[in-house]
PDB file of C-alpha atoms in Angstrom:
ATOM      1  CA  UNK F   1      -8.614   6.682  24.820  1.00  0.00           C
ATOM      2  CA  UNK F   2      -6.547   4.085  26.648  1.00  0.00           C
ATOM      3  CA  UNK F   3      -2.822   3.321  26.742  1.00  0.00           C
ATOM      4  CA  UNK F   4      -1.850  -0.325  27.150  1.00  0.00           C
ATOM      5  CA  UNK F   5       1.780   0.374  28.000  1.00  0.00           C
ATOM      6  CA  UNK F   6       4.204  -2.550  28.108  1.00  0.00           C
ATOM      7  CA  UNK F   7       3.359  -5.577  30.188  1.00  0.00           C
ATOM      8  CA  UNK F   8       2.746  -9.283  29.832  1.00  0.00           C
ATOM      9  CA  UNK F   9      -0.408 -10.237  27.975  1.00  0.00           C
ATOM     10  CA  UNK F  10      -1.888 -11.881  31.067  1.00  0.00           C
ATOM     11  CA  UNK F  11      -1.256  -8.953  33.409  1.00  0.00           C
ATOM     12  CA  UNK F  12      -2.479  -6.369  30.889  1.00  0.00           C
ATOM     13  CA  UNK F  13      -5.600  -8.428  30.212  1.00  0.00           C
ATOM     14  CA  UNK F  14      -6.409  -8.772  33.919  1.00  0.00           C
ATOM     15  CA  UNK F  15      -5.716  -5.111  34.661  1.00  0.00           C
ATOM     16  CA  UNK F  16      -7.957  -3.823  31.886  1.00  0.00           C
ATOM     17  CA  UNK F  17     -10.769  -6.235  32.801  1.00  0.00           C
ATOM     18  CA  UNK F  18     -10.671  -4.888  36.354  1.00  0.00           C
ATOM     19  CA  UNK F  19     -10.593  -1.249  35.211  1.00  0.00           C
ATOM     20  CA  UNK F  20     -13.503  -1.655  32.812  1.00  0.00           C
ATOM     21  CA  UNK F  21     -15.678  -3.601  35.248  1.00  0.00           C
ATOM     22  CA  UNK F  22     -15.179  -1.490  38.351  1.00  0.00           C
ATOM     23  CA  UNK F  23     -14.388   1.935  36.907  1.00  0.00           C
ATOM     24  CA  UNK F  24     -15.726   2.509  33.412  1.00  0.00           C
ATOM     25  CA  UNK F  25     -18.815   0.297  33.408  1.00  0.00           C
ATOM     26  CA  UNK F  26     -19.783   1.192  36.972  1.00  0.00           C
ATOM     27  CA  UNK F  27     -19.927   4.874  35.956  1.00  0.00           C
ATOM     28  CA  UNK F  28     -21.323   4.908  32.427  1.00  0.00           C
ATOM     29  CA  UNK F  29     -23.706   1.976  32.848  1.00  0.00           C
ATOM     30  CA  UNK F  30     -24.533   1.415  36.509  1.00  0.00           C
ATOM     31  CA  UNK F  31     -24.444   5.037  37.685  1.00  0.00           C
ATOM     32  CA  UNK F  32     -25.398   7.128  34.649  1.00  0.00           C
ATOM     33  CA  UNK F  33     -27.336   4.549  32.641  1.00  0.00           C
ATOM     34  CA  UNK F  34     -25.669   5.871  29.493  1.00  0.00           C
ATOM     35  CA  UNK F  35     -24.771   2.362  28.321  1.00  0.00           C
ATOM     36  CA  UNK F  36     -27.200  -0.478  28.883  1.00  0.00           C
ATOM     37  CA  UNK F  37     -25.430  -3.357  27.156  1.00  0.00           C
ATOM     38  CA  UNK F  38     -22.246  -4.214  25.297  1.00  0.00           C
ATOM     39  CA  UNK F  39     -23.218  -4.197  21.640  1.00  0.00           C
ATOM     40  CA  UNK F  40     -21.676  -3.119  18.359  1.00  0.00           C
ATOM     41  CA  UNK F  41     -24.435  -0.612  17.626  1.00  0.00           C
ATOM     42  CA  UNK F  42     -23.514   1.523  20.649  1.00  0.00           C
ATOM     43  CA  UNK F  43     -19.789   0.854  21.020  1.00  0.00           C
ATOM     44  CA  UNK F  44     -17.036   1.443  18.465  1.00  0.00           C
ATOM     45  CA  UNK F  45     -13.546   0.125  19.176  1.00  0.00           C
ATOM     46  CA  UNK F  46     -10.393   0.966  17.258  1.00  0.00           C
ATOM     47  CA  UNK F  47      -6.885  -0.249  17.943  1.00  0.00           C
ATOM     48  CA  UNK F  48      -3.440   0.013  16.443  1.00  0.00           C
ATOM     49  CA  UNK F  49      -2.180  -2.928  14.338  1.00  0.00           C
ATOM     50  CA  UNK F  50      -0.227  -4.256  17.349  1.00  0.00           C
ATOM     51  CA  UNK F  51      -1.485  -7.607  18.645  1.00  0.00           C
ATOM     52  CA  UNK F  52      -1.509  -6.429  22.243  1.00  0.00           C
ATOM     53  CA  UNK F  53      -4.029  -3.696  21.454  1.00  0.00           C
ATOM     54  CA  UNK F  54      -6.399  -6.348  20.093  1.00  0.00           C
ATOM     55  CA  UNK F  55      -5.886  -8.338  23.285  1.00  0.00           C
ATOM     56  CA  UNK F  56      -6.640  -5.316  25.435  1.00  0.00           C
ATOM     57  CA  UNK F  57      -9.787  -4.563  23.436  1.00  0.00           C
ATOM     58  CA  UNK F  58     -10.896  -8.106  24.267  1.00  0.00           C
ATOM     59  CA  UNK F  59     -10.216  -7.448  27.953  1.00  0.00           C
ATOM     60  CA  UNK F  60     -12.183  -4.211  27.674  1.00  0.00           C
ATOM     61  CA  UNK F  61     -15.229  -6.029  26.346  1.00  0.00           C
ATOM     62  CA  UNK F  62     -15.142  -8.957  28.759  1.00  0.00           C
ATOM     63  CA  UNK F  63     -14.534  -6.586  31.667  1.00  0.00           C
ATOM     64  CA  UNK F  64     -17.787  -4.824  30.830  1.00  0.00           C
ATOM     65  CA  UNK F  65     -19.649  -8.045  30.036  1.00  0.00           C
ATOM     66  CA  UNK F  66     -18.058 -11.448  30.809  1.00  0.00           C
ATOM     67  CA  UNK F  67     -20.299 -13.152  28.242  1.00  0.00           C
ATOM     68  CA  UNK F  68     -18.347 -11.342  25.500  1.00  0.00           C
ATOM     69  CA  UNK F  69     -15.517 -13.847  26.061  1.00  0.00           C
ATOM     70  CA  UNK F  70     -17.384 -16.358  23.899  1.00  0.00           C
ATOM     71  CA  UNK F  71     -18.575 -13.875  21.260  1.00  0.00           C
ATOM     72  CA  UNK F  72     -17.129 -11.941  18.349  1.00  0.00           C
ATOM     73  CA  UNK F  73     -17.056  -8.147  18.244  1.00  0.00           C
ATOM     74  CA  UNK F  74     -15.864  -5.876  15.402  1.00  0.00           C
ATOM     75  CA  UNK F  75     -12.610  -4.046  16.121  1.00  0.00           C
ATOM     76  CA  UNK F  76     -11.412  -1.471  13.598  1.00  0.00           C
ATOM     77  CA  UNK F  77      -7.781  -0.895  12.668  1.00  0.00           C
ATOM     78  CA  UNK F  78      -5.765   0.702   9.867  1.00  0.00           C
ATOM     79  CA  UNK F  79      -2.930  -0.820   7.808  1.00  0.00           C
ATOM     80  CA  UNK F  80       0.462  -0.289   9.440  1.00  0.00           C
ATOM     81  CA  UNK F  81       1.841   2.101   6.768  1.00  0.00           C
ATOM     82  CA  UNK F  82      -0.976   4.611   7.336  1.00  0.00           C
ATOM     83  CA  UNK F  83      -2.049   3.904  10.924  1.00  0.00           C
ATOM     84  CA  UNK F  84      -2.284   7.143  12.908  1.00  0.00           C
ATOM     85  CA  UNK F  85      -2.406   5.630  16.403  1.00  0.00           C
ATOM     86  CA  UNK F  86       1.224   4.535  16.104  1.00  0.00           C
ATOM     87  CA  UNK F  87       2.270   6.825  13.251  1.00  0.00           C
ATOM     88  CA  UNK F  88       4.841   5.309  10.931  1.00  0.00           C
ATOM     89  CA  UNK F  89       3.957   7.465   7.942  1.00  0.00           C
ATOM     90  CA  UNK F  90       6.700   9.620   6.489  1.00  0.00           C
ATOM     91  CA  UNK F  91       6.842  13.205   7.749  1.00  0.00           C
ATOM     92  CA  UNK F  92      10.257  14.666   6.824  1.00  0.00           C
ATOM     93  CA  UNK F  93       9.462  18.224   7.897  1.00  0.00           C
ATOM     94  CA  UNK F  94       8.396  17.106  11.368  1.00  0.00           C
ATOM     95  CA  UNK F  95      11.714  15.269  11.589  1.00  0.00           C
ATOM     96  CA  UNK F  96      13.480  18.495  10.609  1.00  0.00           C
ATOM     97  CA  UNK F  97      11.690  20.396  13.370  1.00  0.00           C
ATOM     98  CA  UNK F  98      12.624  17.709  15.890  1.00  0.00           C
ATOM     99  CA  UNK F  99      16.244  17.695  14.736  1.00  0.00           C
ATOM    100  CA  UNK F 100      16.452  21.468  15.117  1.00  0.00           C
ATOM    101  CA  UNK F 101      15.221  21.263  18.707  1.00  0.00           C
ATOM    102  CA  UNK F 102      17.575  18.390  19.465  1.00  0.00           C
ATOM    103  CA  UNK F 103      20.628  20.185  18.101  1.00  0.00           C
ATOM    104  CA  UNK F 104      20.737  22.715  20.944  1.00  0.00           C
ATOM    105  CA  UNK F 105      23.494  22.241  23.567  1.00  0.00           C
ATOM    106  CA  UNK F 106      21.040  21.432  26.361  1.00  0.00           C
ATOM    107  CA  UNK F 107      19.908  18.353  24.427  1.00  0.00           C
ATOM    108  CA  UNK F 108      23.281  17.236  23.092  1.00  0.00           C
ATOM    109  CA  UNK F 109      24.830  17.602  26.555  1.00  0.00           C
ATOM    110  CA  UNK F 110      21.982  15.512  27.962  1.00  0.00           C
ATOM    111  CA  UNK F 111      22.616  12.753  25.401  1.00  0.00           C
ATOM    112  CA  UNK F 112      26.331  12.744  26.091  1.00  0.00           C
ATOM    113  CA  UNK F 113      25.827  12.590  29.855  1.00  0.00           C
ATOM    114  CA  UNK F 114      23.442   9.643  29.499  1.00  0.00           C
ATOM    115  CA  UNK F 115      25.176   7.763  26.680  1.00  0.00           C
ATOM    116  CA  UNK F 116      25.986   4.749  28.876  1.00  0.00           C
ATOM    117  CA  UNK F 117      22.385   4.494  30.080  1.00  0.00           C
ATOM    118  CA  UNK F 118      21.076   4.712  26.510  1.00  0.00           C
ATOM    119  CA  UNK F 119      23.451   1.962  25.410  1.00  0.00           C
ATOM    120  CA  UNK F 120      22.223  -0.330  28.194  1.00  0.00           C
ATOM    121  CA  UNK F 121      18.586   0.398  27.337  1.00  0.00           C
ATOM    122  CA  UNK F 122      19.219  -0.235  23.629  1.00  0.00           C
ATOM    123  CA  UNK F 123      20.834  -3.556  24.479  1.00  0.00           C
ATOM    124  CA  UNK F 124      17.900  -4.537  26.695  1.00  0.00           C
ATOM    125  CA  UNK F 125      15.097  -3.350  24.409  1.00  0.00           C
ATOM    126  CA  UNK F 126      16.690  -4.130  21.058  1.00  0.00           C
ATOM    127  CA  UNK F 127      16.414  -0.519  19.900  1.00  0.00           C
ATOM    128  CA  UNK F 128      20.048   0.057  18.945  1.00  0.00           C
ATOM    129  CA  UNK F 129      20.356   1.774  15.575  1.00  0.00           C
ATOM    130  CA  UNK F 130      16.684   2.689  15.349  1.00  0.00           C
ATOM    131  CA  UNK F 131      16.045   6.322  14.524  1.00  0.00           C
ATOM    132  CA  UNK F 132      13.618   8.418  16.501  1.00  0.00           C
ATOM    133  CA  UNK F 133      10.468   9.494  14.696  1.00  0.00           C
ATOM    134  CA  UNK F 134       8.373  12.591  14.830  1.00  0.00           C
ATOM    135  CA  UNK F 135       5.048  13.514  13.367  1.00  0.00           C
ATOM    136  CA  UNK F 136       2.143  15.805  13.593  1.00  0.00           C
ATOM    137  CA  UNK F 137      -0.554  13.916  15.369  1.00  0.00           C
ATOM    138  CA  UNK F 138      -2.821  12.930  12.483  1.00  0.00           C
ATOM    139  CA  UNK F 139      -4.863  11.040  15.050  1.00  0.00           C
ATOM    140  CA  UNK F 140      -6.151  14.432  16.234  1.00  0.00           C
ATOM    141  CA  UNK F 141      -7.763  14.891  12.848  1.00  0.00           C
ATOM    142  CA  UNK F 142      -9.687  11.665  13.323  1.00  0.00           C
ATOM    143  CA  UNK F 143     -10.829  12.808  16.762  1.00  0.00           C
ATOM    144  CA  UNK F 144     -11.915  16.163  15.364  1.00  0.00           C
ATOM    145  CA  UNK F 145     -13.903  14.471  12.597  1.00  0.00           C
ATOM    146  CA  UNK F 146     -15.661  12.301  15.185  1.00  0.00           C
ATOM    147  CA  UNK F 147     -16.739  15.360  17.168  1.00  0.00           C
ATOM    148  CA  UNK F 148     -17.849  17.088  13.971  1.00  0.00           C
ATOM    149  CA  UNK F 149     -19.934  14.023  13.158  1.00  0.00           C
ATOM    150  CA  UNK F 150     -21.576  14.280  16.572  1.00  0.00           C
ATOM    151  CA  UNK F 151     -22.235  17.997  16.085  1.00  0.00           C
ATOM    152  CA  UNK F 152     -23.935  17.305  12.760  1.00  0.00           C
ATOM    153  CA  UNK F 153     -26.282  14.807  14.423  1.00  0.00           C
ATOM    154  CA  UNK F 154     -24.964  11.936  12.295  1.00  0.00           C
ATOM    155  CA  UNK F 155     -23.053  10.063  15.009  1.00  0.00           C
ATOM    156  CA  UNK F 156     -24.536   6.593  15.507  1.00  0.00           C
ATOM    157  CA  UNK F 157     -22.323   5.325  18.347  1.00  0.00           C
ATOM    158  CA  UNK F 158     -22.662   6.173  22.017  1.00  0.00           C
ATOM    159  CA  UNK F 159     -18.995   5.484  22.696  1.00  0.00           C
ATOM    160  CA  UNK F 160     -15.818   5.427  20.629  1.00  0.00           C
ATOM    161  CA  UNK F 161     -12.989   3.657  22.401  1.00  0.00           C
ATOM    162  CA  UNK F 162      -9.416   3.872  21.102  1.00  0.00           C
ATOM    163  CA  UNK F 163      -6.720   1.528  22.401  1.00  0.00           C
ATOM    164  CA  UNK F 164      -3.350   3.126  21.785  1.00  0.00           C
ATOM    165  CA  UNK F 165       0.185   3.444  23.050  1.00  0.00           C
ATOM    166  CA  UNK F 166       2.155   5.756  25.291  1.00  0.00           C
ATOM    167  CA  UNK F 167       3.464   7.754  22.319  1.00  0.00           C
ATOM    168  CA  UNK F 168      -0.073   8.415  21.122  1.00  0.00           C
ATOM    169  CA  UNK F 169      -1.273   9.355  24.593  1.00  0.00           C
ATOM    170  CA  UNK F 170       1.506  11.859  25.227  1.00  0.00           C
ATOM    171  CA  UNK F 171       0.811  13.574  21.891  1.00  0.00           C
ATOM    172  CA  UNK F 172      -2.906  13.890  22.596  1.00  0.00           C
ATOM    173  CA  UNK F 173      -2.264  15.111  26.148  1.00  0.00           C
ATOM    174  CA  UNK F 174       0.189  17.711  24.888  1.00  0.00           C
ATOM    175  CA  UNK F 175      -2.145  18.851  22.102  1.00  0.00           C
ATOM    176  CA  UNK F 176      -4.936  19.350  24.637  1.00  0.00           C
ATOM    177  CA  UNK F 177      -2.640  21.582  26.672  1.00  0.00           C
ATOM    178  CA  UNK F 178      -2.422  19.298  29.690  1.00  0.00           C
ATOM    179  CA  UNK F 179       1.274  20.078  30.083  1.00  0.00           C
ATOM    180  CA  UNK F 180       0.445  23.751  30.638  1.00  0.00           C
ATOM    181  CA  UNK F 181      -1.378  22.988  33.872  1.00  0.00           C
ATOM    182  CA  UNK F 182       1.245  20.649  35.311  1.00  0.00           C
ATOM    183  CA  UNK F 183       4.324  18.810  34.022  1.00  0.00           C
ATOM    184  CA  UNK F 184       3.291  15.788  31.973  1.00  0.00           C
ATOM    185  CA  UNK F 185       4.489  12.389  33.105  1.00  0.00           C
ATOM    186  CA  UNK F 186       5.047   9.660  30.548  1.00  0.00           C
ATOM    187  CA  UNK F 187       1.821   7.594  30.342  1.00  0.00           C
ATOM    188  CA  UNK F 188       1.846   4.393  32.358  1.00  0.00           C
ATOM    189  CA  UNK F 189      -0.013   1.134  31.782  1.00  0.00           C
ATOM    190  CA  UNK F 190      -3.755   1.781  31.828  1.00  0.00           C
ATOM    191  CA  UNK F 191      -3.478   5.550  31.360  1.00  0.00           C
ATOM    192  CA  UNK F 192      -6.576   7.113  29.875  1.00  0.00           C
ATOM    193  CA  UNK F 193      -8.015  10.318  28.506  1.00  0.00           C
ATOM    194  CA  UNK F 194     -11.807  10.528  28.455  1.00  0.00           C
ATOM    195  CA  UNK F 195     -13.670  13.086  26.353  1.00  0.00           C
ATOM    196  CA  UNK F 196     -17.355  13.330  27.199  1.00  0.00           C
ATOM    197  CA  UNK F 197     -20.067  15.296  25.417  1.00  0.00           C
ATOM    198  CA  UNK F 198     -22.946  16.547  27.559  1.00  0.00           C
ATOM    199  CA  UNK F 199     -26.130  18.193  26.320  1.00  0.00           C
ATOM    200  CA  UNK F 200     -27.500  20.889  28.635  1.00  0.00           C
ATOM    201  CA  UNK F 201     -30.549  22.947  27.665  1.00  0.00           C
ATOM    202  CA  UNK F 202     -30.011  22.216  23.993  1.00  0.00           C
ATOM    203  CA  UNK F 203     -26.291  23.077  23.962  1.00  0.00           C
ATOM    204  CA  UNK F 204     -23.387  20.629  23.756  1.00  0.00           C
ATOM    205  CA  UNK F 205     -20.437  20.821  26.138  1.00  0.00           C
ATOM    206  CA  UNK F 206     -17.240  18.765  26.369  1.00  0.00           C
ATOM    207  CA  UNK F 207     -15.616  17.572  29.578  1.00  0.00           C
ATOM    208  CA  UNK F 208     -12.133  16.042  29.469  1.00  0.00           C
ATOM    209  CA  UNK F 209     -10.792  13.740  32.183  1.00  0.00           C
ATOM    210  CA  UNK F 210      -7.152  12.709  32.471  1.00  0.00           C
ATOM    211  CA  UNK F 211      -6.478   9.643  34.619  1.00  0.00           C
ATOM    212  CA  UNK F 212      -9.992   9.938  36.036  1.00  0.00           C
ATOM    213  CA  UNK F 213      -9.648  13.588  37.072  1.00  0.00           C
ATOM    214  CA  UNK F 214     -11.405  16.453  35.246  1.00  0.00           C
ATOM    215  CA  UNK F 215      -8.965  18.767  33.453  1.00  0.00           C
ATOM    216  CA  UNK F 216      -9.658  22.219  34.877  1.00  0.00           C
ATOM    217  CA  UNK F 217      -9.179  24.078  31.586  1.00  0.00           C
ATOM    218  CA  UNK F 218     -11.378  21.585  29.723  1.00  0.00           C
ATOM    219  CA  UNK F 219     -13.902  20.711  32.398  1.00  0.00           C
ATOM    220  CA  UNK F 220     -16.781  22.441  30.638  1.00  0.00           C
ATOM    221  CA  UNK F 221     -16.179  23.937  27.182  1.00  0.00           C
ATOM    222  CA  UNK F 222     -18.591  24.205  24.295  1.00  0.00           C
ATOM    223  CA  UNK F 223     -18.386  21.534  21.635  1.00  0.00           C
ATOM    224  CA  UNK F 224     -17.548  24.194  19.040  1.00  0.00           C
ATOM    225  CA  UNK F 225     -14.641  25.459  21.151  1.00  0.00           C
ATOM    226  CA  UNK F 226     -13.307  21.948  21.631  1.00  0.00           C
ATOM    227  CA  UNK F 227     -13.444  21.184  17.920  1.00  0.00           C
ATOM    228  CA  UNK F 228     -11.589  24.436  17.270  1.00  0.00           C
ATOM    229  CA  UNK F 229      -8.935  23.439  19.817  1.00  0.00           C
ATOM    230  CA  UNK F 230      -8.323  20.190  17.953  1.00  0.00           C
ATOM    231  CA  UNK F 231      -8.367  21.967  14.587  1.00  0.00           C
ATOM    232  CA  UNK F 232      -5.747  24.459  15.793  1.00  0.00           C
ATOM    233  CA  UNK F 233      -3.278  21.577  16.256  1.00  0.00           C
ATOM    234  CA  UNK F 234      -3.678  20.212  12.725  1.00  0.00           C
ATOM    235  CA  UNK F 235      -1.971  21.727   9.657  1.00  0.00           C
ATOM    236  CA  UNK F 236      -4.539  22.595   6.944  1.00  0.00           C
ATOM    237  CA  UNK F 237      -2.731  20.257   4.532  1.00  0.00           C
ATOM    238  CA  UNK F 238      -0.862  17.629   6.529  1.00  0.00           C
ATOM    239  CA  UNK F 239       0.726  16.011   3.471  1.00  0.00           C
ATOM    240  CA  UNK F 240       2.123  19.326   2.268  1.00  0.00           C
ATOM    241  CA  UNK F 241       3.252  20.277   5.781  1.00  0.00           C
ATOM    242  CA  UNK F 242       5.108  16.993   6.199  1.00  0.00           C
ATOM    243  CA  UNK F 243       6.890  17.266   2.880  1.00  0.00           C
ATOM    244  CA  UNK F 244       7.570  21.000   2.626  1.00  0.00           C
ATOM    245  CA  UNK F 245      11.164  22.139   2.858  1.00  0.00           C
TER     246      UNK F 245
END
């Protein structure tokens, strides 16, 4: 999973092309031989509805294979009202939980102390009057279903690549427990979380890398354990959980 951050289209495009050519492709194709070509049978790409995620997916493809610049490649997305990469779906109960946390003096004092800074940022970014949003990360459910598909032997892709945003990345990182090991920093342009599945002597293991470094607590866990970790972060009935009082 990759975060495109906020940058100009040209700089983001160039940065991702460089990353995919010299980092990703050099490892998974040149070194490991896991990927042999850029083709839609092996590679699945999903983005948010934002234009810049489509542009970055294009940079991803041409970084791995420059000839893709003159070709078409399927990129999957979801309609904005239900997209789970940048969740805009209604989740009143999650908002209630957030509001409860943000009503404590430590938070209200923080807001008051930084009111001038927030006003300047709102004026610069055009975010004045916009409410914060909160949600359970429904995207985790999609990830879990992908790993379950692999476990069942029905996965047809070698790689699933998701182009998301900083808000998505921080939720996934938190759900995986990365903040337990060290304080999480807000994801920067080009941030990535890689989840690999390795088969060793007939058993499947998952290795998670954050910003290119193996996560010590998730460096070698069974596929079943990893699926259970994702499942533990997802309410059994998300719709009911979002709308319960």
